[in-house]
N, CA, C and O atoms as a Maestro MAE file, in Angstrom:
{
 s_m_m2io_version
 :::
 2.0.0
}

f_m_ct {
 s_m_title
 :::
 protein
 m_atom[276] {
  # First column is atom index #
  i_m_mmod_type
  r_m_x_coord
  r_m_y_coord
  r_m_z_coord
  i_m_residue_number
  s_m_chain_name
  s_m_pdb_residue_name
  s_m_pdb_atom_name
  i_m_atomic_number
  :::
  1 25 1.925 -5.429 14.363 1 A "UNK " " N  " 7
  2 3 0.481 -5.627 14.392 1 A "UNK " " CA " 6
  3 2 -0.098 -5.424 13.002 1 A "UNK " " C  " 6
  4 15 0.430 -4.547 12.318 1 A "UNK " " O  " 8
  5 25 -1.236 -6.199 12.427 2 A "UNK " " N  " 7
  6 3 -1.835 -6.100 11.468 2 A "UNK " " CA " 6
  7 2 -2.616 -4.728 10.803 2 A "UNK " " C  " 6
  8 15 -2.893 -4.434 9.640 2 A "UNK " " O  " 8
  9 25 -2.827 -4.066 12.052 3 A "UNK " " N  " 7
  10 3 -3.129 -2.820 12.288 3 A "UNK " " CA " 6
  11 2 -2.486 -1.173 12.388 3 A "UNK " " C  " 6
  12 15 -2.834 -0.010 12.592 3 A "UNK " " O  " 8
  13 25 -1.241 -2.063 12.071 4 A "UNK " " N  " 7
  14 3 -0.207 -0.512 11.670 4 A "UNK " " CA " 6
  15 2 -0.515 -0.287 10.155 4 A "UNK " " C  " 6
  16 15 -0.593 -1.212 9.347 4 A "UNK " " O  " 8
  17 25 -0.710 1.257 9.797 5 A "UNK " " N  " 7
  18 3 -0.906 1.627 8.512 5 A "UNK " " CA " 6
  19 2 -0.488 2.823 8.428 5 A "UNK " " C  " 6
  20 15 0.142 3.281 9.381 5 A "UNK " " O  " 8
  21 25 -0.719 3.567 7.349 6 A "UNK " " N  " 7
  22 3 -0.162 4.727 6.664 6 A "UNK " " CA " 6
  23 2 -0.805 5.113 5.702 6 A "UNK " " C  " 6
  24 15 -1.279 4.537 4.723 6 A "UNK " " O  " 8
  25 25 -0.787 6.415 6.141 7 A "UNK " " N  " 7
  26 3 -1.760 7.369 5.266 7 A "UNK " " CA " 6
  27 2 -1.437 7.287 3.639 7 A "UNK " " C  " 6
  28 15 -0.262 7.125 3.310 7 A "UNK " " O  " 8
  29 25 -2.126 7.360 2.951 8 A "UNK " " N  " 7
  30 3 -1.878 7.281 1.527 8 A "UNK " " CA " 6
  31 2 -0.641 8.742 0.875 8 A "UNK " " C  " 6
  32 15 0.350 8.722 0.144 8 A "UNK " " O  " 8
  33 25 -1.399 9.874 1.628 9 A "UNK " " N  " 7
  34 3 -0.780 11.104 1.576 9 A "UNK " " CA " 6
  35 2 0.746 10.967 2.105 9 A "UNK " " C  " 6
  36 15 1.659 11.550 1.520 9 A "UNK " " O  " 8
  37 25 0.929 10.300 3.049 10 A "UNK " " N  " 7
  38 3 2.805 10.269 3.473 10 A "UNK " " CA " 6
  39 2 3.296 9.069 2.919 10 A "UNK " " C  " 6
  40 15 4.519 9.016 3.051 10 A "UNK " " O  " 8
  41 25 2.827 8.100 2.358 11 A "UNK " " N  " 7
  42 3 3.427 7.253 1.346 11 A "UNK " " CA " 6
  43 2 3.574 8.063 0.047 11 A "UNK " " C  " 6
  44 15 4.696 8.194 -0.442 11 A "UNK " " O  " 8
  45 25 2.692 8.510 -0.426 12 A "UNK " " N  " 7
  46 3 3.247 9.350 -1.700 12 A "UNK " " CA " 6
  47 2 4.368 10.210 -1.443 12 A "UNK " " C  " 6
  48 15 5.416 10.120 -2.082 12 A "UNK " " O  " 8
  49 25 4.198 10.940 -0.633 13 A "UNK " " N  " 7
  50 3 5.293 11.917 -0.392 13 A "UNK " " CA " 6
  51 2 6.400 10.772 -0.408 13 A "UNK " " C  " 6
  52 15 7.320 10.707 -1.223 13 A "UNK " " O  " 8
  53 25 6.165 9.916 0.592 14 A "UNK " " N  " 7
  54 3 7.849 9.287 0.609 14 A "UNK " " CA " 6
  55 2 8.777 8.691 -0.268 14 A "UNK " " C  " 6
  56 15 9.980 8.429 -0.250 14 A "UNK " " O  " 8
  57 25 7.207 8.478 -1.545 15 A "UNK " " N  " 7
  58 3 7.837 7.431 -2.594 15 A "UNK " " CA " 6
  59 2 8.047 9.150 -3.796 15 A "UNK " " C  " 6
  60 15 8.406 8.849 -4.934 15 A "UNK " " O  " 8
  61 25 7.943 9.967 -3.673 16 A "UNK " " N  " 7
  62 3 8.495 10.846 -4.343 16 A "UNK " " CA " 6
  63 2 9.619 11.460 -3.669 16 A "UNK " " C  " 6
  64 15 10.224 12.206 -4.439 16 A "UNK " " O  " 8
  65 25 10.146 11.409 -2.431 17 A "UNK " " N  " 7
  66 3 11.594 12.115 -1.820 17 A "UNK " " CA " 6
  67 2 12.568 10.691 -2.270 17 A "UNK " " C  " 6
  68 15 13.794 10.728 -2.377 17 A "UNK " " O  " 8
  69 25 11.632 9.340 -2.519 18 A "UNK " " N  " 7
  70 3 13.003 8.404 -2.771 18 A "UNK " " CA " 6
  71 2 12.993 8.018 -4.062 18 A "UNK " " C  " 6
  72 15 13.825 7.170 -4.382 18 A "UNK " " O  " 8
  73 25 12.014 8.569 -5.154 19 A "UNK " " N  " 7
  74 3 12.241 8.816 -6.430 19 A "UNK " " CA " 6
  75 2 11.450 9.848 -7.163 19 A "UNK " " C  " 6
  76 15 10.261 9.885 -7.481 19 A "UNK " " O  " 8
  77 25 12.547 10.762 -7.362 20 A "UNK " " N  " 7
  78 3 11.938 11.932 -7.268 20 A "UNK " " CA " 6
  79 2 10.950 11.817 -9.054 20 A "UNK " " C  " 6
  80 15 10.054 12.623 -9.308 20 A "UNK " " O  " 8
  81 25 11.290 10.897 -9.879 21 A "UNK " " N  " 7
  82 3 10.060 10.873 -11.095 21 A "UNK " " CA " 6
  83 2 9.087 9.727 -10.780 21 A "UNK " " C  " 6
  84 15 8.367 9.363 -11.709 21 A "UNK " " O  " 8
  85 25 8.992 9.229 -9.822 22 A "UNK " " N  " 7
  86 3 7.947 8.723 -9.299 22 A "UNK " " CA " 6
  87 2 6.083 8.794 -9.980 22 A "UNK " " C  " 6
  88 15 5.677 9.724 -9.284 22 A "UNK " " O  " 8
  89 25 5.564 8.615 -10.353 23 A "UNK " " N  " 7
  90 3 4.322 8.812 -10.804 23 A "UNK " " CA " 6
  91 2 3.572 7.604 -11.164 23 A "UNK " " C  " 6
  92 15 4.000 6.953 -12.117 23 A "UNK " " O  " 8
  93 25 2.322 7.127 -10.434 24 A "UNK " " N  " 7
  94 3 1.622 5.798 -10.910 24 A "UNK " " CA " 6
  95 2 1.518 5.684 -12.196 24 A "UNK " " C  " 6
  96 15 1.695 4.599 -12.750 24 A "UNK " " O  " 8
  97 25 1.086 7.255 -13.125 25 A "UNK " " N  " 7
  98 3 1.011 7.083 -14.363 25 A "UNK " " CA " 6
  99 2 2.307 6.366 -15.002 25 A "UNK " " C  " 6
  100 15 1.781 5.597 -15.806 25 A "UNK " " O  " 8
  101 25 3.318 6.229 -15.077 26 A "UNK " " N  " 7
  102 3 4.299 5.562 -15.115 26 A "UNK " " CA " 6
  103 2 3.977 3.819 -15.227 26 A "UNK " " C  " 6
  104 15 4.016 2.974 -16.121 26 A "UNK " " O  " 8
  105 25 3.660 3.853 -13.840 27 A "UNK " " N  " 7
  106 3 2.960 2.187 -14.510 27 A "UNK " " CA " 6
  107 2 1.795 1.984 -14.715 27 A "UNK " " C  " 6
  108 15 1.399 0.837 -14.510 27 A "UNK " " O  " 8
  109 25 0.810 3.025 -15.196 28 A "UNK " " N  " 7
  110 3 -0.274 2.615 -16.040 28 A "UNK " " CA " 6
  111 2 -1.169 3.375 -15.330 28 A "UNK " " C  " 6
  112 15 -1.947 3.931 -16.104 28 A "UNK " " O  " 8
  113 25 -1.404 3.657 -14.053 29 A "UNK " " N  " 7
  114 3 -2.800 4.335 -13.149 29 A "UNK " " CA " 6
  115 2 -2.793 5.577 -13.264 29 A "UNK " " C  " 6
  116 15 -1.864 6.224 -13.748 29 A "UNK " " O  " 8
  117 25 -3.915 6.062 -12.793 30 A "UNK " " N  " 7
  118 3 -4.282 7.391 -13.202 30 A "UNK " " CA " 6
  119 2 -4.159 7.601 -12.029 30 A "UNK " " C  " 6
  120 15 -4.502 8.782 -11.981 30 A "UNK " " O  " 8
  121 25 -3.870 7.263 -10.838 31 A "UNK " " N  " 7
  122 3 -3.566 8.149 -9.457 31 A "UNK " " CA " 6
  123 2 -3.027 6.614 -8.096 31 A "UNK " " C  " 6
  124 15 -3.658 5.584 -7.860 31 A "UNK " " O  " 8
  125 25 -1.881 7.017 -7.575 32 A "UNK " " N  " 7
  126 3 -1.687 6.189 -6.699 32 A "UNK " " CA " 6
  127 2 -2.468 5.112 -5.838 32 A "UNK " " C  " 6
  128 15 -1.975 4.005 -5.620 32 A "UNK " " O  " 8
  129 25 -3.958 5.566 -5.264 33 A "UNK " " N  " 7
  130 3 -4.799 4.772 -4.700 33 A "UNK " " CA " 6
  131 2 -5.096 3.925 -6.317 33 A "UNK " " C  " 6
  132 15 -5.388 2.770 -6.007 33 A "UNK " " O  " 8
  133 25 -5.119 4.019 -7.386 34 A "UNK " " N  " 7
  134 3 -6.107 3.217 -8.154 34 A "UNK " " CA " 6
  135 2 -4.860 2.143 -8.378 34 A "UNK " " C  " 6
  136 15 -5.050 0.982 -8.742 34 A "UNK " " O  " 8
  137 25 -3.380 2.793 -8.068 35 A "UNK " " N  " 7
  138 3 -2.173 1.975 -8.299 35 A "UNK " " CA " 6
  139 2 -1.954 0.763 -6.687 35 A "UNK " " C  " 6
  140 15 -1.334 -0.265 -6.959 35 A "UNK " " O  " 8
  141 25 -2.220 0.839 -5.835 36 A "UNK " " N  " 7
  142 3 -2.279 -0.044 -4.771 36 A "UNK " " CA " 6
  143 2 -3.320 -0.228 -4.700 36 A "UNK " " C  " 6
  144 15 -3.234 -0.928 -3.692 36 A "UNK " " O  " 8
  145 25 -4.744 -0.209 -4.984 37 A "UNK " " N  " 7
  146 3 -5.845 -1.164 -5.304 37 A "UNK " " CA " 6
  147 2 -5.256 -2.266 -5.651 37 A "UNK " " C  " 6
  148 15 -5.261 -3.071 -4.721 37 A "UNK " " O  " 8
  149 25 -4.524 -2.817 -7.013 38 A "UNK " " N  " 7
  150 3 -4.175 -3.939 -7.600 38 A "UNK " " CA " 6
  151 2 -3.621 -4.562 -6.948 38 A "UNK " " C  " 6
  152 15 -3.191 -5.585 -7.481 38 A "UNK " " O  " 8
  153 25 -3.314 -4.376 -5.568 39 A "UNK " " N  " 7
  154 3 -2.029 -5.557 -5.109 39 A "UNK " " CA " 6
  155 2 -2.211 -5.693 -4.122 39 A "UNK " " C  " 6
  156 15 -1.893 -5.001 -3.155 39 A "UNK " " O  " 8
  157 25 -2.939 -6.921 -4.216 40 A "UNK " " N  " 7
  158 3 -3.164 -8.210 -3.160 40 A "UNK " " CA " 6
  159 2 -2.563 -8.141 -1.811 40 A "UNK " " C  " 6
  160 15 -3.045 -8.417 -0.713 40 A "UNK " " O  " 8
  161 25 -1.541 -7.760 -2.112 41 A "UNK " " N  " 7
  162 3 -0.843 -7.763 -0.500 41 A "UNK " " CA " 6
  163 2 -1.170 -6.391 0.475 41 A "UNK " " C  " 6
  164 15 -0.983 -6.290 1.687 41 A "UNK " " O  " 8
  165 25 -1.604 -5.591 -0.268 42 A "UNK " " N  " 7
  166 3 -2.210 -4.123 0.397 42 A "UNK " " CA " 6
  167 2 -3.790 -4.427 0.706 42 A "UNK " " C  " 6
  168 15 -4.530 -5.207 0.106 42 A "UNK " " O  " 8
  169 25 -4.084 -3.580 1.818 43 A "UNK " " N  " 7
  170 3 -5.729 -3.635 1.931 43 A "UNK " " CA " 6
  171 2 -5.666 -1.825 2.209 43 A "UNK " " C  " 6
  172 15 -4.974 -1.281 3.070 43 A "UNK " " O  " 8
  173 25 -6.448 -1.232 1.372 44 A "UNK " " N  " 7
  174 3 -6.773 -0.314 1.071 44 A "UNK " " CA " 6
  175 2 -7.879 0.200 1.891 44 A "UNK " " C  " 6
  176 15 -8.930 -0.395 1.654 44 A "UNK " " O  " 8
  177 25 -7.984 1.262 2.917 45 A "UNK " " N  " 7
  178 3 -9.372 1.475 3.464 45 A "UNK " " CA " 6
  179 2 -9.479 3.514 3.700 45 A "UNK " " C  " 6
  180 15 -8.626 4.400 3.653 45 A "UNK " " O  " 8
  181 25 -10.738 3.508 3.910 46 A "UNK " " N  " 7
  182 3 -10.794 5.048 4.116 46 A "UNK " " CA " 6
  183 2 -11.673 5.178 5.340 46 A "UNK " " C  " 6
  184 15 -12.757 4.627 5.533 46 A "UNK " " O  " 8
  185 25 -10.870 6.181 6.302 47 A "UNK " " N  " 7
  186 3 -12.268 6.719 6.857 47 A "UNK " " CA " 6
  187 2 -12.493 8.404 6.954 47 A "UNK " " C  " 6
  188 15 -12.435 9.021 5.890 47 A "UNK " " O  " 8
  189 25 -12.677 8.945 7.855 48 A "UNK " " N  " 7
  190 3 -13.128 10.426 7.887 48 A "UNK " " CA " 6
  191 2 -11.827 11.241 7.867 48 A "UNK " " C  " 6
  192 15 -11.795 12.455 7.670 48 A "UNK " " O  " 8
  193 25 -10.513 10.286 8.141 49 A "UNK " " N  " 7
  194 3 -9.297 11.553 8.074 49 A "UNK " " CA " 6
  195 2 -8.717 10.982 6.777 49 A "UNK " " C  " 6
  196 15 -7.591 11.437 6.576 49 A "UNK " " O  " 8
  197 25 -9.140 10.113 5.820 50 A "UNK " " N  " 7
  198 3 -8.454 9.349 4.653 50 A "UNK " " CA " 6
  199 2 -8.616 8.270 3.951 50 A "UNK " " C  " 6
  200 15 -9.554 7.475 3.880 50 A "UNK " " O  " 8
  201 25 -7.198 8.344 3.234 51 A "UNK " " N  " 7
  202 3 -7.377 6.604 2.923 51 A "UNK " " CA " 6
  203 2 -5.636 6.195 3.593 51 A "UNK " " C  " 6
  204 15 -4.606 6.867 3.555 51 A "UNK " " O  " 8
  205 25 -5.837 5.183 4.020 52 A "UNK " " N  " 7
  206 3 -4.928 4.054 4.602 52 A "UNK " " CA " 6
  207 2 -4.505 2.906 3.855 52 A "UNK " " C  " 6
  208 15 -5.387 2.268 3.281 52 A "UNK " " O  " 8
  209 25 -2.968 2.418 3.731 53 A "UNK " " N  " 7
  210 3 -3.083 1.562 3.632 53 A "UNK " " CA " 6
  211 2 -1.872 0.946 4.924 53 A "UNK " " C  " 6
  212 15 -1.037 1.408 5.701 53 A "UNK " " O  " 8
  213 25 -2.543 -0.590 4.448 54 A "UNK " " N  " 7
  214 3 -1.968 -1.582 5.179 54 A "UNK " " CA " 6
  215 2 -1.157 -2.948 4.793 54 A "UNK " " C  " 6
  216 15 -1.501 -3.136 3.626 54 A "UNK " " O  " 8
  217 25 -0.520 -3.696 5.053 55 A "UNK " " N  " 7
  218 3 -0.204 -5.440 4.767 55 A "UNK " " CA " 6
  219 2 -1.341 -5.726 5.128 55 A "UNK " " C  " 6
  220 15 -1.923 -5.350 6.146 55 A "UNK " " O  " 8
  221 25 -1.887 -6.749 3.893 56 A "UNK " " N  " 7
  222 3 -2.544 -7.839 4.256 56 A "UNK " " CA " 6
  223 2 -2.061 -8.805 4.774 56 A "UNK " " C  " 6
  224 15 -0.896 -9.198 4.711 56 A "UNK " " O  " 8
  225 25 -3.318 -9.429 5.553 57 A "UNK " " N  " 7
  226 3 -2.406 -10.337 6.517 57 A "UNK " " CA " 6
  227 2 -1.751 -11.730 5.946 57 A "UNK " " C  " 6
  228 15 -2.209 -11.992 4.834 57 A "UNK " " O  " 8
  229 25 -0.970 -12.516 6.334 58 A "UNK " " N  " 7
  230 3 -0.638 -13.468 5.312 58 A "UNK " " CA " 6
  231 2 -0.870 -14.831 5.531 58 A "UNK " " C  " 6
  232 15 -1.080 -15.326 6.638 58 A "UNK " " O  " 8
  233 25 -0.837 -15.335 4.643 59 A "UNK " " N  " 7
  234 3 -2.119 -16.905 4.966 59 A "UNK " " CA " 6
  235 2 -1.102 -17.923 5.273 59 A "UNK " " C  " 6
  236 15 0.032 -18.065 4.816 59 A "UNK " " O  " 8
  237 25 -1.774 -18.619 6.171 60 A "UNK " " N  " 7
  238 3 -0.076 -19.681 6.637 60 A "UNK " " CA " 6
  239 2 -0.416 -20.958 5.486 60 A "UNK " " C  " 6
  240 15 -1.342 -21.126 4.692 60 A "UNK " " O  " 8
  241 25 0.614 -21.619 5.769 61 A "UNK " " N  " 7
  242 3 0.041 -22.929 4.733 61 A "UNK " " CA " 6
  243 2 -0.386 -23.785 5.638 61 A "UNK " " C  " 6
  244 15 -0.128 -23.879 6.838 61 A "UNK " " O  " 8
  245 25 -1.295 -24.611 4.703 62 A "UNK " " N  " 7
  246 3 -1.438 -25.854 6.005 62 A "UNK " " CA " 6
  247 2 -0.575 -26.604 6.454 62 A "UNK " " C  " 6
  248 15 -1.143 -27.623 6.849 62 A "UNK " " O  " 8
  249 25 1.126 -26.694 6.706 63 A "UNK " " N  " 7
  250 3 1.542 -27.201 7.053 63 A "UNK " " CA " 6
  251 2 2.263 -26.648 8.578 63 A "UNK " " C  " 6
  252 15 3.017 -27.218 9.368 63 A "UNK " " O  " 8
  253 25 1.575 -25.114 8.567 64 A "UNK " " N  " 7
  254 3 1.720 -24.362 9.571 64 A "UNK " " CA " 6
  255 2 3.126 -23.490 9.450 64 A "UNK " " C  " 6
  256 15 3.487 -22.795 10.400 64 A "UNK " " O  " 8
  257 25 3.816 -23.562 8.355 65 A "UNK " " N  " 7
  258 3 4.952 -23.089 7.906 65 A "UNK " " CA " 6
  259 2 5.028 -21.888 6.740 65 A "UNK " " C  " 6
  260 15 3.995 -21.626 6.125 65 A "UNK " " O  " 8
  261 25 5.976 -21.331 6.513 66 A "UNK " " N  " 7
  262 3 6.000 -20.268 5.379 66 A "UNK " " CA " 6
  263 2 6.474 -21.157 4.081 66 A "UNK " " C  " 6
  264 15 6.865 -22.272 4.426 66 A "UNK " " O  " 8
  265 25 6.522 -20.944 2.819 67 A "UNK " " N  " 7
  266 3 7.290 -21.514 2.346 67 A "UNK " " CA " 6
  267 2 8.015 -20.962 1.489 67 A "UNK " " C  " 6
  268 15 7.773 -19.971 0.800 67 A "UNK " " O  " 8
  269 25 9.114 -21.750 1.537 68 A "UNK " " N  " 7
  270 3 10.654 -21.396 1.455 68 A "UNK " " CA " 6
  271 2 11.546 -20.956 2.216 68 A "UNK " " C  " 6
  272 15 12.623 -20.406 1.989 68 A "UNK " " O  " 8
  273 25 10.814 -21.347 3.500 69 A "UNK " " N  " 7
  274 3 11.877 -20.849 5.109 69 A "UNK " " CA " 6
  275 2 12.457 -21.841 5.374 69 A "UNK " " C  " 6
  276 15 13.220 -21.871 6.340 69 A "UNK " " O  " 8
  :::
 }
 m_bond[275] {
  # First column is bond index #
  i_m_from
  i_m_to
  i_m_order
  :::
  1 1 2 1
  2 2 3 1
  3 3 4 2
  4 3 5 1
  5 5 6 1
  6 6 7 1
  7 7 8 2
  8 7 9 1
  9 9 10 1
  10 10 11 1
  11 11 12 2
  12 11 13 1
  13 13 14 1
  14 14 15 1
  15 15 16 2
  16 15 17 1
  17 17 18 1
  18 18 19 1
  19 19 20 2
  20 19 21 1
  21 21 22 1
  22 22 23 1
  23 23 24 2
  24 23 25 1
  25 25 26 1
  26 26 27 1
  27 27 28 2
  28 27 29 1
  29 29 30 1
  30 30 31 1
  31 31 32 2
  32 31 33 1
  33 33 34 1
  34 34 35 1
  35 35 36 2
  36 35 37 1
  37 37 38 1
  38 38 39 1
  39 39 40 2
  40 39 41 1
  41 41 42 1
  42 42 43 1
  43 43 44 2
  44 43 45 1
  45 45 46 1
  46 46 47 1
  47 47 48 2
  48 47 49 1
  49 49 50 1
  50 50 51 1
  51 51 52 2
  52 51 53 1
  53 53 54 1
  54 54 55 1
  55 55 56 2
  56 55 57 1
  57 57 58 1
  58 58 59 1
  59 59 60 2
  60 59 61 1
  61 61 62 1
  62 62 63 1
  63 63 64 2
  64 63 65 1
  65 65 66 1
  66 66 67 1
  67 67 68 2
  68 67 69 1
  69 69 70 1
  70 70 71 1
  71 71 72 2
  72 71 73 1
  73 73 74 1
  74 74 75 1
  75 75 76 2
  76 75 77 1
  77 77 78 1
  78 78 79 1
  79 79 80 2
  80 79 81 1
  81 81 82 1
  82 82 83 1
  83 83 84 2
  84 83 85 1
  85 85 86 1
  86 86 87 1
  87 87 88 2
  88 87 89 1
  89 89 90 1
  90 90 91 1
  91 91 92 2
  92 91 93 1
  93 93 94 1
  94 94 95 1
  95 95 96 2
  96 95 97 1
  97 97 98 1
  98 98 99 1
  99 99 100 2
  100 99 101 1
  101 101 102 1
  102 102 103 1
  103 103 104 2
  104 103 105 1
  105 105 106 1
  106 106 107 1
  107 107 108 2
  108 107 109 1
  109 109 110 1
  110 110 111 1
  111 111 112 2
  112 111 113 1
  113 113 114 1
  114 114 115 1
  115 115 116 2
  116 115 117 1
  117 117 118 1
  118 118 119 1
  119 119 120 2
  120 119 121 1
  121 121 122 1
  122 122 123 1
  123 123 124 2
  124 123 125 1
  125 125 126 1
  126 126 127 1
  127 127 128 2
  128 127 129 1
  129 129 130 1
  130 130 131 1
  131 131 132 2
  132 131 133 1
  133 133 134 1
  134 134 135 1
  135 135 136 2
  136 135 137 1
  137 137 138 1
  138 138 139 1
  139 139 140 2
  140 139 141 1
  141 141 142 1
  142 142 143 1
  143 143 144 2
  144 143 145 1
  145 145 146 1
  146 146 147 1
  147 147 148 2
  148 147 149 1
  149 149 150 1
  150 150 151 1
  151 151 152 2
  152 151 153 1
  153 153 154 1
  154 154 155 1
  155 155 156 2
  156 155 157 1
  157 157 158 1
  158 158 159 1
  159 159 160 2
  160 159 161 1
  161 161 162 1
  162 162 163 1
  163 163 164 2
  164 163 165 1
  165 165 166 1
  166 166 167 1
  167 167 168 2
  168 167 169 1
  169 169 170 1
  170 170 171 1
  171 171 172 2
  172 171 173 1
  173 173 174 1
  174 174 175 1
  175 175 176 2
  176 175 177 1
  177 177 178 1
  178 178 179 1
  179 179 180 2
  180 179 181 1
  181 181 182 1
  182 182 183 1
  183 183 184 2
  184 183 185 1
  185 185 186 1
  186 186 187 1
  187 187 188 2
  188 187 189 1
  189 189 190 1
  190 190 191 1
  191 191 192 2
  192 191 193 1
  193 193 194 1
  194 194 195 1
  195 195 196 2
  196 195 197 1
  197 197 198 1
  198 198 199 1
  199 199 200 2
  200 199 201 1
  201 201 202 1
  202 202 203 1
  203 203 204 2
  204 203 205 1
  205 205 206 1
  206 206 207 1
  207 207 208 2
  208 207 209 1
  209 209 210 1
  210 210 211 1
  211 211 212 2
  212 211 213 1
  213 213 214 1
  214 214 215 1
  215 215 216 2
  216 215 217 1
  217 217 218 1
  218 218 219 1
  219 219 220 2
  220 219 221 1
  221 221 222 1
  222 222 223 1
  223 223 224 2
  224 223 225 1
  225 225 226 1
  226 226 227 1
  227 227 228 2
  228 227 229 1
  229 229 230 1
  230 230 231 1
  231 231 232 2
  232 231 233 1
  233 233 234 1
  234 234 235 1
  235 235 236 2
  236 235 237 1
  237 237 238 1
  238 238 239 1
  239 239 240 2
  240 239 241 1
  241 241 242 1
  242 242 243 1
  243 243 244 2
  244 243 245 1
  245 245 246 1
  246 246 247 1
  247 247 248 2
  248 247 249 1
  249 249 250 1
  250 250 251 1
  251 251 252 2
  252 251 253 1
  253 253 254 1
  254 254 255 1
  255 255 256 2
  256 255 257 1
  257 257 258 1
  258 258 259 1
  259 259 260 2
  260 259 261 1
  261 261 262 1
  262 262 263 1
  263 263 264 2
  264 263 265 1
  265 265 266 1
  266 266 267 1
  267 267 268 2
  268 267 269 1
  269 269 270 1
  270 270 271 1
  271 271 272 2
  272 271 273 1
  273 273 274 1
  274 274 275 1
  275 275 276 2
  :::
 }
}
């Protein structure tokens, strides 16, 4: 579902137990949310227990196909 997501807080954690020098500053951001802002394929949202992220959803082509399947 389009609607499965994950807390910002247990993605960090996870992306630091599977690399433990992990740090957005690394590729340029000053904190993880400002590092998945940039990418299109995430939709970023907050409400009263956080911030979330999610897959954006993905756009079919008009030929009703993926491409390169």
């Amino acid at each position: 579902s389009s609607e499965e997501k994950v807390s910002l807080g247990a993605l960090g954690q996870y992306l630091r137990r599977t690399d433990s020098g992990f740090s957005p500053k690394n590729y340029g951001h000053a904190s993880l949310l400002n590092m998945l802002k940039t990418y299109k394929q995430l939709v970023v949202s907050q409400d009263s227990h956080g911030h979330w992220v999610k897959l954006a959803e993905r756009k079919r082509s008009a030929s009703g196909g993926d491409a390169g399947s």
